[in-house]
CSV table of C-alpha atoms and ligand atoms in Angstrom, one decimal:
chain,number,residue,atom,x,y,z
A,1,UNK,CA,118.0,182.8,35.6
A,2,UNK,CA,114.9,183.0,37.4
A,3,UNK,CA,111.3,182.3,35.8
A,4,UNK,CA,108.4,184.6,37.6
A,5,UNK,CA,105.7,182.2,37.8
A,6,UNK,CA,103.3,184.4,40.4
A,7,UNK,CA,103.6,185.7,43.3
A,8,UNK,CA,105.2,183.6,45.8
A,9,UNK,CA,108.1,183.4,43.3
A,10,UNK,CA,108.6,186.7,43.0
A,11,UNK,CA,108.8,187.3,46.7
A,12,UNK,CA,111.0,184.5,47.4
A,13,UNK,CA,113.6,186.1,44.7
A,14,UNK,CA,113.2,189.9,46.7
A,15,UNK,CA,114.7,188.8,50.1
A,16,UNK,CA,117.3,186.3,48.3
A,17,UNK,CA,118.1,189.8,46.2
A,18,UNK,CA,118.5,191.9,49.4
A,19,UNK,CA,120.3,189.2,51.4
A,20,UNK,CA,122.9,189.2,48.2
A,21,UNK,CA,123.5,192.8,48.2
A,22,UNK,CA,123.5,193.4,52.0
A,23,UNK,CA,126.6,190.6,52.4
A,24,UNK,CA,128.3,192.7,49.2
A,25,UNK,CA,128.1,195.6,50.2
A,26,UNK,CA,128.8,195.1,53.9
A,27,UNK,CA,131.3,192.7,52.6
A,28,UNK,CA,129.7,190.5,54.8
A,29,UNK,CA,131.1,186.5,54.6
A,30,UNK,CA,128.2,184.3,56.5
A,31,UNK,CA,130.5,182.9,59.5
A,32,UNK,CA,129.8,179.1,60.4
A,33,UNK,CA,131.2,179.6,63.9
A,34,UNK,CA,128.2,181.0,64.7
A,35,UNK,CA,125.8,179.2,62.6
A,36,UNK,CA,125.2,181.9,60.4
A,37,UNK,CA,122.4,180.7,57.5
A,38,UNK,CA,120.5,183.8,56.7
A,39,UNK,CA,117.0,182.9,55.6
A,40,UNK,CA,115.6,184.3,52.4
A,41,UNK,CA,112.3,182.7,51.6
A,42,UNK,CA,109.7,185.7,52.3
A,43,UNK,CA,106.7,183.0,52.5
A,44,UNK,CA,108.6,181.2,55.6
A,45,UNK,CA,109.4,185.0,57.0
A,46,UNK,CA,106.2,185.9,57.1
A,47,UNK,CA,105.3,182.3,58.1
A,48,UNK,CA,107.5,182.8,61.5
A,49,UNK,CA,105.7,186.0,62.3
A,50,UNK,CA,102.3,184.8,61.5
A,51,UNK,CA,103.1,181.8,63.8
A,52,UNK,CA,104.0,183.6,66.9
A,53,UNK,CA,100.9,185.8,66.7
A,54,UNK,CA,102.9,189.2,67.6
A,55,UNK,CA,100.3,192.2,67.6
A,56,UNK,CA,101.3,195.6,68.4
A,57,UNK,CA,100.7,194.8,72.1
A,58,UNK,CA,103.9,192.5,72.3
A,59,UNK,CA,107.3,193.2,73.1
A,60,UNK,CA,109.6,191.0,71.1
A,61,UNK,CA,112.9,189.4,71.9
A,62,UNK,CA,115.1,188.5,68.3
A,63,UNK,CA,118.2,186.0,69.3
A,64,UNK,CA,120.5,186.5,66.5
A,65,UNK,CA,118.9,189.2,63.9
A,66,UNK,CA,121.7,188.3,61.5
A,67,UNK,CA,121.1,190.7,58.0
A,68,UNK,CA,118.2,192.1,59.7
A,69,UNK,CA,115.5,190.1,57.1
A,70,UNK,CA,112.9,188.9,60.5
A,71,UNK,CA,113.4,192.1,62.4
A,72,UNK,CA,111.9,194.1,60.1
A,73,UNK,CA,108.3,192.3,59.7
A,74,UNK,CA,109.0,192.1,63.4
A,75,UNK,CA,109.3,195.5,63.6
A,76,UNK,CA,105.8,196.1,61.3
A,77,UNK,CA,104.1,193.7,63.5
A,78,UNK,CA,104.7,194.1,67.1
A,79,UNK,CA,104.9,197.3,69.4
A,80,UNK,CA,108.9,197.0,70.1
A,81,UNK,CA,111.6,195.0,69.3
A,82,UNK,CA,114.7,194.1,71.5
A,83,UNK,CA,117.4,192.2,69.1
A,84,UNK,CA,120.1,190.9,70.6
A,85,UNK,CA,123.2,189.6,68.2
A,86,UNK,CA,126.8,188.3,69.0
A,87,UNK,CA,128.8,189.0,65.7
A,88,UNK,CA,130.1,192.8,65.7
A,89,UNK,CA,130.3,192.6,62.2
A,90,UNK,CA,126.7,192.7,61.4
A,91,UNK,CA,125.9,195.6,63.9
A,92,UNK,CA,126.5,198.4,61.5
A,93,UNK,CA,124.3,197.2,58.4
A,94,UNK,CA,121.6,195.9,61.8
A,95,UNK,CA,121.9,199.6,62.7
A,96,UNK,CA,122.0,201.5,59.3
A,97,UNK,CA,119.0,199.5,58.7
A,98,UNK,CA,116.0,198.1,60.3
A,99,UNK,CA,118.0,199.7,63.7
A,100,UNK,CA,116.4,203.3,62.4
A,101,UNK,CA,113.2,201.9,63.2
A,102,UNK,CA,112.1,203.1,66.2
A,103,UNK,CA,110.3,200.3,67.6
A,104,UNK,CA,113.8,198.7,67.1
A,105,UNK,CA,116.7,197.8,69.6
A,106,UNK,CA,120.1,196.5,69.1
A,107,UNK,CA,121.9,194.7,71.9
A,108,UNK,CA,125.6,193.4,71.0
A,109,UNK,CA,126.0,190.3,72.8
A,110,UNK,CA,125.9,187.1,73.5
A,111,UNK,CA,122.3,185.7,74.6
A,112,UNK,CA,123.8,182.9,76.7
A,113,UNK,CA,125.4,185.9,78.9
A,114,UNK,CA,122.3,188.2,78.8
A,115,UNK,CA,120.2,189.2,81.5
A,116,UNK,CA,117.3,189.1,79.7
A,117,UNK,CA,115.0,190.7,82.0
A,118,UNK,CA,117.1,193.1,82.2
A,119,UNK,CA,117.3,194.0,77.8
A,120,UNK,CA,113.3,194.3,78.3
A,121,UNK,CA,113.1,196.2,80.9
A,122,UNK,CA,110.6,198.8,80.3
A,123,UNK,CA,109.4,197.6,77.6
A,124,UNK,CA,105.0,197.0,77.5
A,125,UNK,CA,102.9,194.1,76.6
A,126,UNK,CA,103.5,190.2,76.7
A,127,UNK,CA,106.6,189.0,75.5
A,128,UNK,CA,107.2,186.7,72.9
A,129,UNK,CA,110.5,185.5,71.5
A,130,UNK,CA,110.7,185.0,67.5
A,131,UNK,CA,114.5,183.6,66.2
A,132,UNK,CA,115.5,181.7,63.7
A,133,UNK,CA,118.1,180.0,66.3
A,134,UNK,CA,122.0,179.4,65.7
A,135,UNK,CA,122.0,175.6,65.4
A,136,UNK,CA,125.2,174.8,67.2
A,137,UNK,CA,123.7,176.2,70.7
A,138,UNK,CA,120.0,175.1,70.2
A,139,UNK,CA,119.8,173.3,73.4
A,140,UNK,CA,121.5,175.7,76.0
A,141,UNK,CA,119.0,178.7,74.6
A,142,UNK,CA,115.7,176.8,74.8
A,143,UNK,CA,115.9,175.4,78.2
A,144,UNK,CA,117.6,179.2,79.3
A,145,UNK,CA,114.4,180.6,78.1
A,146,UNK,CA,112.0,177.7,79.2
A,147,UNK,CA,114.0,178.3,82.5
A,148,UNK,CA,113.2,181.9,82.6
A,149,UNK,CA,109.7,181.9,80.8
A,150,UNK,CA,107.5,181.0,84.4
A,151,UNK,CA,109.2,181.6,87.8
A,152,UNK,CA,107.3,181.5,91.5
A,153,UNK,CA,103.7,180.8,89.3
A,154,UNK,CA,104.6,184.3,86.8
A,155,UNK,CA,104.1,184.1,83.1
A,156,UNK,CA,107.3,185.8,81.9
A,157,UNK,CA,107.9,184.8,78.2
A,158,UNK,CA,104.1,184.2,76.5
A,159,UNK,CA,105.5,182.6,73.8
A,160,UNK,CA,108.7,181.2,72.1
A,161,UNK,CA,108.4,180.8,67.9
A,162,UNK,CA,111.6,179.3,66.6
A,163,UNK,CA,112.9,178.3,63.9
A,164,UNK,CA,115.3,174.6,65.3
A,165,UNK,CA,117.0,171.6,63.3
A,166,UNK,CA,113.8,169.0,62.3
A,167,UNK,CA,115.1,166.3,64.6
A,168,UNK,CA,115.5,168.5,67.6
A,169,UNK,CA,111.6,170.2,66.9
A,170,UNK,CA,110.6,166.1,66.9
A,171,UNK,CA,112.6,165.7,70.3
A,172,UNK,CA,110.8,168.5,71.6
A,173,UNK,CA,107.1,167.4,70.2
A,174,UNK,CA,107.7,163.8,71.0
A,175,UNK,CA,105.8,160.8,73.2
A,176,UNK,CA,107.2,158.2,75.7
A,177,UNK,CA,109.1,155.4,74.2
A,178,UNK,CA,109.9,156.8,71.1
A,179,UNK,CA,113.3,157.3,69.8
A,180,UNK,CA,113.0,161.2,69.6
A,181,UNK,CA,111.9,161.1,73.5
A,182,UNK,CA,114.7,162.6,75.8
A,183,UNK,CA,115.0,164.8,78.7
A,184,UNK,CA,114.4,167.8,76.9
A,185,UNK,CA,110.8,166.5,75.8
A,186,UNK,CA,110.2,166.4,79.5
A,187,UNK,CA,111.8,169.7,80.1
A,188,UNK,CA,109.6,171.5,77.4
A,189,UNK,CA,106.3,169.8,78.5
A,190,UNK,CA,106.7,171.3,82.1
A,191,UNK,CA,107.0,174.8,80.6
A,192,UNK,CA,104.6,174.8,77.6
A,193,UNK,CA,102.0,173.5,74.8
A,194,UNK,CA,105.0,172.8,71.8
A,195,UNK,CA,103.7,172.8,68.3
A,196,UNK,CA,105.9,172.0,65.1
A,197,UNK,CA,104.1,174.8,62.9
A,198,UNK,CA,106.8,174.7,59.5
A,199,UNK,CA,108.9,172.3,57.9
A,200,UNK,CA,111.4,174.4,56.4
A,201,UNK,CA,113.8,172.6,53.4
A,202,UNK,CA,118.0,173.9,53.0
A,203,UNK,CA,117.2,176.0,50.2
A,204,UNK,CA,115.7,178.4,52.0
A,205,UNK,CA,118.9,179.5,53.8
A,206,UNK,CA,121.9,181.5,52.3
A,207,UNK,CA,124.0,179.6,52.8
A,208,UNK,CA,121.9,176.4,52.6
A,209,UNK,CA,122.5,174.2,56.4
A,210,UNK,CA,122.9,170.6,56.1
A,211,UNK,CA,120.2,169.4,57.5
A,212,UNK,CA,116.0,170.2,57.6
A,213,UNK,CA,114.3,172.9,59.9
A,214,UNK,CA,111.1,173.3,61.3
A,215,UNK,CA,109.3,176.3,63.0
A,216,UNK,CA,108.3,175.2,66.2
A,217,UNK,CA,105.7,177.4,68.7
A,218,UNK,CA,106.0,176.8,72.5
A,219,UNK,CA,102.9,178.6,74.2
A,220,UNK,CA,104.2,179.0,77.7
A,221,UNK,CA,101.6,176.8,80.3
A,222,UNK,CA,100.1,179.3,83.4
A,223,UNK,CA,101.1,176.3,85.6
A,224,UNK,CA,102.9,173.1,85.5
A,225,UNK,CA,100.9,170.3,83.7
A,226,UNK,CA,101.8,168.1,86.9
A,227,UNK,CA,102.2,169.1,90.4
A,228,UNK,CA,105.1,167.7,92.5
A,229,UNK,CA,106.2,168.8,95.6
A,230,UNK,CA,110.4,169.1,94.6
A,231,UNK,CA,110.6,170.4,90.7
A,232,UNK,CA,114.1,169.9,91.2
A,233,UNK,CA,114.0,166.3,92.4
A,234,UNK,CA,112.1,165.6,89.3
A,235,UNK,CA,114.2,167.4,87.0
A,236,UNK,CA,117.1,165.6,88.6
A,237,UNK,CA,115.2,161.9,88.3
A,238,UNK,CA,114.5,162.6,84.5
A,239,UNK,CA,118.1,163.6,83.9
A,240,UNK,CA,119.4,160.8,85.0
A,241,UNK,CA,116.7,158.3,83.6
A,242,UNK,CA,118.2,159.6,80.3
A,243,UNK,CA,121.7,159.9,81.2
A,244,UNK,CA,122.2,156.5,80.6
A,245,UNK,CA,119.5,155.5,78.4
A,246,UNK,CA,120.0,151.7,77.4
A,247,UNK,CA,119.8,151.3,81.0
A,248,UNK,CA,116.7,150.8,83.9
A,249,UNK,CA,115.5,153.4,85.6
A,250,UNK,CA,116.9,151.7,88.7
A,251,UNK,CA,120.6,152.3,87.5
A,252,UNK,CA,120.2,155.1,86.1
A,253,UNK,CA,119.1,156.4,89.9
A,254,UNK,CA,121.8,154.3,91.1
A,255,UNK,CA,124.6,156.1,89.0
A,256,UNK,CA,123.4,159.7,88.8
A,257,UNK,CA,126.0,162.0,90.3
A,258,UNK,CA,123.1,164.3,90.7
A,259,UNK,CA,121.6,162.1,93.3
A,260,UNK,CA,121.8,160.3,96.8
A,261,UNK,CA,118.7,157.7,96.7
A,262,UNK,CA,119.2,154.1,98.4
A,263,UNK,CA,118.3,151.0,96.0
A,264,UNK,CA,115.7,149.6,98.4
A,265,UNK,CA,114.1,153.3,98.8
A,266,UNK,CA,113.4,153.3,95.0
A,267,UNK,CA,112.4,150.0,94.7
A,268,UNK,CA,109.7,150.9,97.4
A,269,UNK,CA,108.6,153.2,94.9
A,270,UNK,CA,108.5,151.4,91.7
A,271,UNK,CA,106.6,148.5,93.4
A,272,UNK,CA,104.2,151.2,94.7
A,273,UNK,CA,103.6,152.3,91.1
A,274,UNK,CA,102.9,149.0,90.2
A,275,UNK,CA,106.0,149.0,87.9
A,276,UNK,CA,108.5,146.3,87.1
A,277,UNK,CA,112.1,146.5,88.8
A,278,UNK,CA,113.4,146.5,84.9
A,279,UNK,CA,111.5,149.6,83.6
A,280,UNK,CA,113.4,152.0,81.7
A,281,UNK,CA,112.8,155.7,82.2
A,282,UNK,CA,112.4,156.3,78.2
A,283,UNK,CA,108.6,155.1,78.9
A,284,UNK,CA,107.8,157.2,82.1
A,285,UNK,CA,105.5,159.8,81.9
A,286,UNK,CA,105.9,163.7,83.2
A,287,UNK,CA,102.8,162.6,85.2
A,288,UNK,CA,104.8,159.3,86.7
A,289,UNK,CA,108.1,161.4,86.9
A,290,UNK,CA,106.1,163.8,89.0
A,291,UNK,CA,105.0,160.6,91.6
A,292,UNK,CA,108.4,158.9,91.5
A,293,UNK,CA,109.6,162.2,92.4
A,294,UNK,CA,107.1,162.5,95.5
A,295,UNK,CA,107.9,159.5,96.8
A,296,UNK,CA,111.4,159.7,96.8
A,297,UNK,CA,111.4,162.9,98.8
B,301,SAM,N1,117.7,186.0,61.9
B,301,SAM,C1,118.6,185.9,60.8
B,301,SAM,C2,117.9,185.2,59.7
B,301,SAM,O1,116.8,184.6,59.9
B,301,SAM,O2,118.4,185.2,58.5
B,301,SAM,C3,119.9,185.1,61.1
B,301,SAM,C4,119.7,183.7,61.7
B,301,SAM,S1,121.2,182.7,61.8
B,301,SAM,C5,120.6,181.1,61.7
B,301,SAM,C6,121.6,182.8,63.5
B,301,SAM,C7,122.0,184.2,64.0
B,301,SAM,O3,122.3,184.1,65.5
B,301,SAM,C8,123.3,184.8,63.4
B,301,SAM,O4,123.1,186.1,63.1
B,301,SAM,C9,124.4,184.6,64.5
B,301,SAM,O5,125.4,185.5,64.4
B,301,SAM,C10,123.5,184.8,65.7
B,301,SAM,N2,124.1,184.2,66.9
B,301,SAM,C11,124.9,183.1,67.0
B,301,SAM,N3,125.2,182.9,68.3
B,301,SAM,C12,124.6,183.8,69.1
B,301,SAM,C13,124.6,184.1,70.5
B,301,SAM,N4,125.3,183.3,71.3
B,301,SAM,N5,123.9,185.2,70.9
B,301,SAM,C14,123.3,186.0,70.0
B,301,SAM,N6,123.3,185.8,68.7
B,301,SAM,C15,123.9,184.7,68.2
């Protein structure tokens, strides 16, 4: 039974109450295949929507809206709402609920496929994306909307506020030669500012997922932090610096099906930088990427 000690309490108990009687009486069963832990806490709901900052000037863009429980303090705080969600099943209690909103939109389908300047087409303001993400395709959906959020030197996305596993929002916040430093750190520091803004515990979720979250906030950058004259060179030398981690940088060039550099060419280059034939990519900088990455063009 539940004690009402105060306010935060009691709120927590109101969402966990609706969740419950939205998967009853939509006879709803939370489906793993698609990562489906519906969050209750009301604190970390309106935590997510304080984070991103949304005013009535933004559009927002929901991946996977789930029972519907962010949507609608989405829908109170921003000017319109695009939602897009891949389970059919939960499109009828989406739509019988915060769908009647009119600020609201429903889009049945799978994120990875959308066009999603296409969805917000239309629509006014800056656009910020709010989810609490499916955990099994994390990766694929953040660099697909890093990828889209800046093209040809236009801000596209403002703002992506999501809700990740801890140890991926630690790979995305993390510093050169550390364990939690990868590709993707890279990735996300060429597109934005990342900040880790909640640490969000199981019990929060119905039901509960086996690991920690965090809230992360990636402010989109007007420009690159670093200029180079070939992104996709770059791109293409951090890959494979961290393809093959436990090896030097040199090897990883060496073996990267990505790439058609001679030894001797890249040893020029690491002897320009002043750096030793043995260095491992794990302690480059986006900065020295970016240099590499010039001189190997
Ligand atoms: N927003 C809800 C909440 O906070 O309670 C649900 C979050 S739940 C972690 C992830 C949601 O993403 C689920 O509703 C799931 O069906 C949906 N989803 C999973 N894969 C998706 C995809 N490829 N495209 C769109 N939605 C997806």
């Amino acid at each position: 039974m539940y004690v009402f000690k105060g306010g935060f309490r009691k709120k927590f108990i109101m969402e966990k109450t609706e969740t419950l009687y939205n998967l009853t009486h939509y006879n709803i069963r939370p489906d793993k295949k698609y990562g489906q832990n519906f969050l209750t806490d009301d604190d970390i709901l309106d935590g997510i929507v304080e984070a991103a900052g949304v005013t009535k000037d933004d559009t927002v863009l929901e991946i996977g809206p789930g029972l519907g429980a962010l949507t609608k303090r989405l829908s109170k705080a921003a000017g319109k709402v695009v939602a897009v969600e891949i389970d059919e099943k939960l499109i009828m209690l989406l739509e019988e609920t915060v769908g009647k909103e009119e600020n609201v939109t429903i889009i049945n389908q799978d994120i990875l496929k959308t066009d999603i300047r296409e969805i917000v087409s239309g629509t006014r303001g800056r656009l910020k994306v709010v989810a609490n993400l499916p955990y099994y395709i994390t990766s694929p959906i953040v660099v697909k909307l890093l990828e889209e959020s800046r093209k040809d030197g236009e801000v596209f996305i403002d703002s992506i506020t999501v809700m990740v596993q801890k140890e991926v929002a630690e790979r995305l916040t993390s510093g050169p030669g550390t364990k939690d430093y990868g590709a993707i750190t890279l990735f996300a520091q060429y597109y934005a500012e990342t900040e880790i803004k909640i640490d969000v515990p199981p019990e929060s979720f119905m039901p509960p997922p086996a690991v920690n979250s965090s809230v992360i906030n990636m402010k989109i950058l007007p420009e690159p932090p670093v200029s180079t004259k070939d992104e996709e060179l770059m791109m293409k030398l951090i890959r494979a610096s961290f393809n093959q981690r436990r090896k030097t940088l040199l090897n990883g060039i060496k073996n990267s099906p990505e790439l058609s550099i001679s030894k001797e060419k890249a040893e020029e280059a690491l002897n320009k930088m002043g750096k030793p034939l043995t260095v491992r990519g794990e302690t480059f900088t986006l900065e020295e990427f970016a240099e590499l990455s010039d001189m190997l063009l």
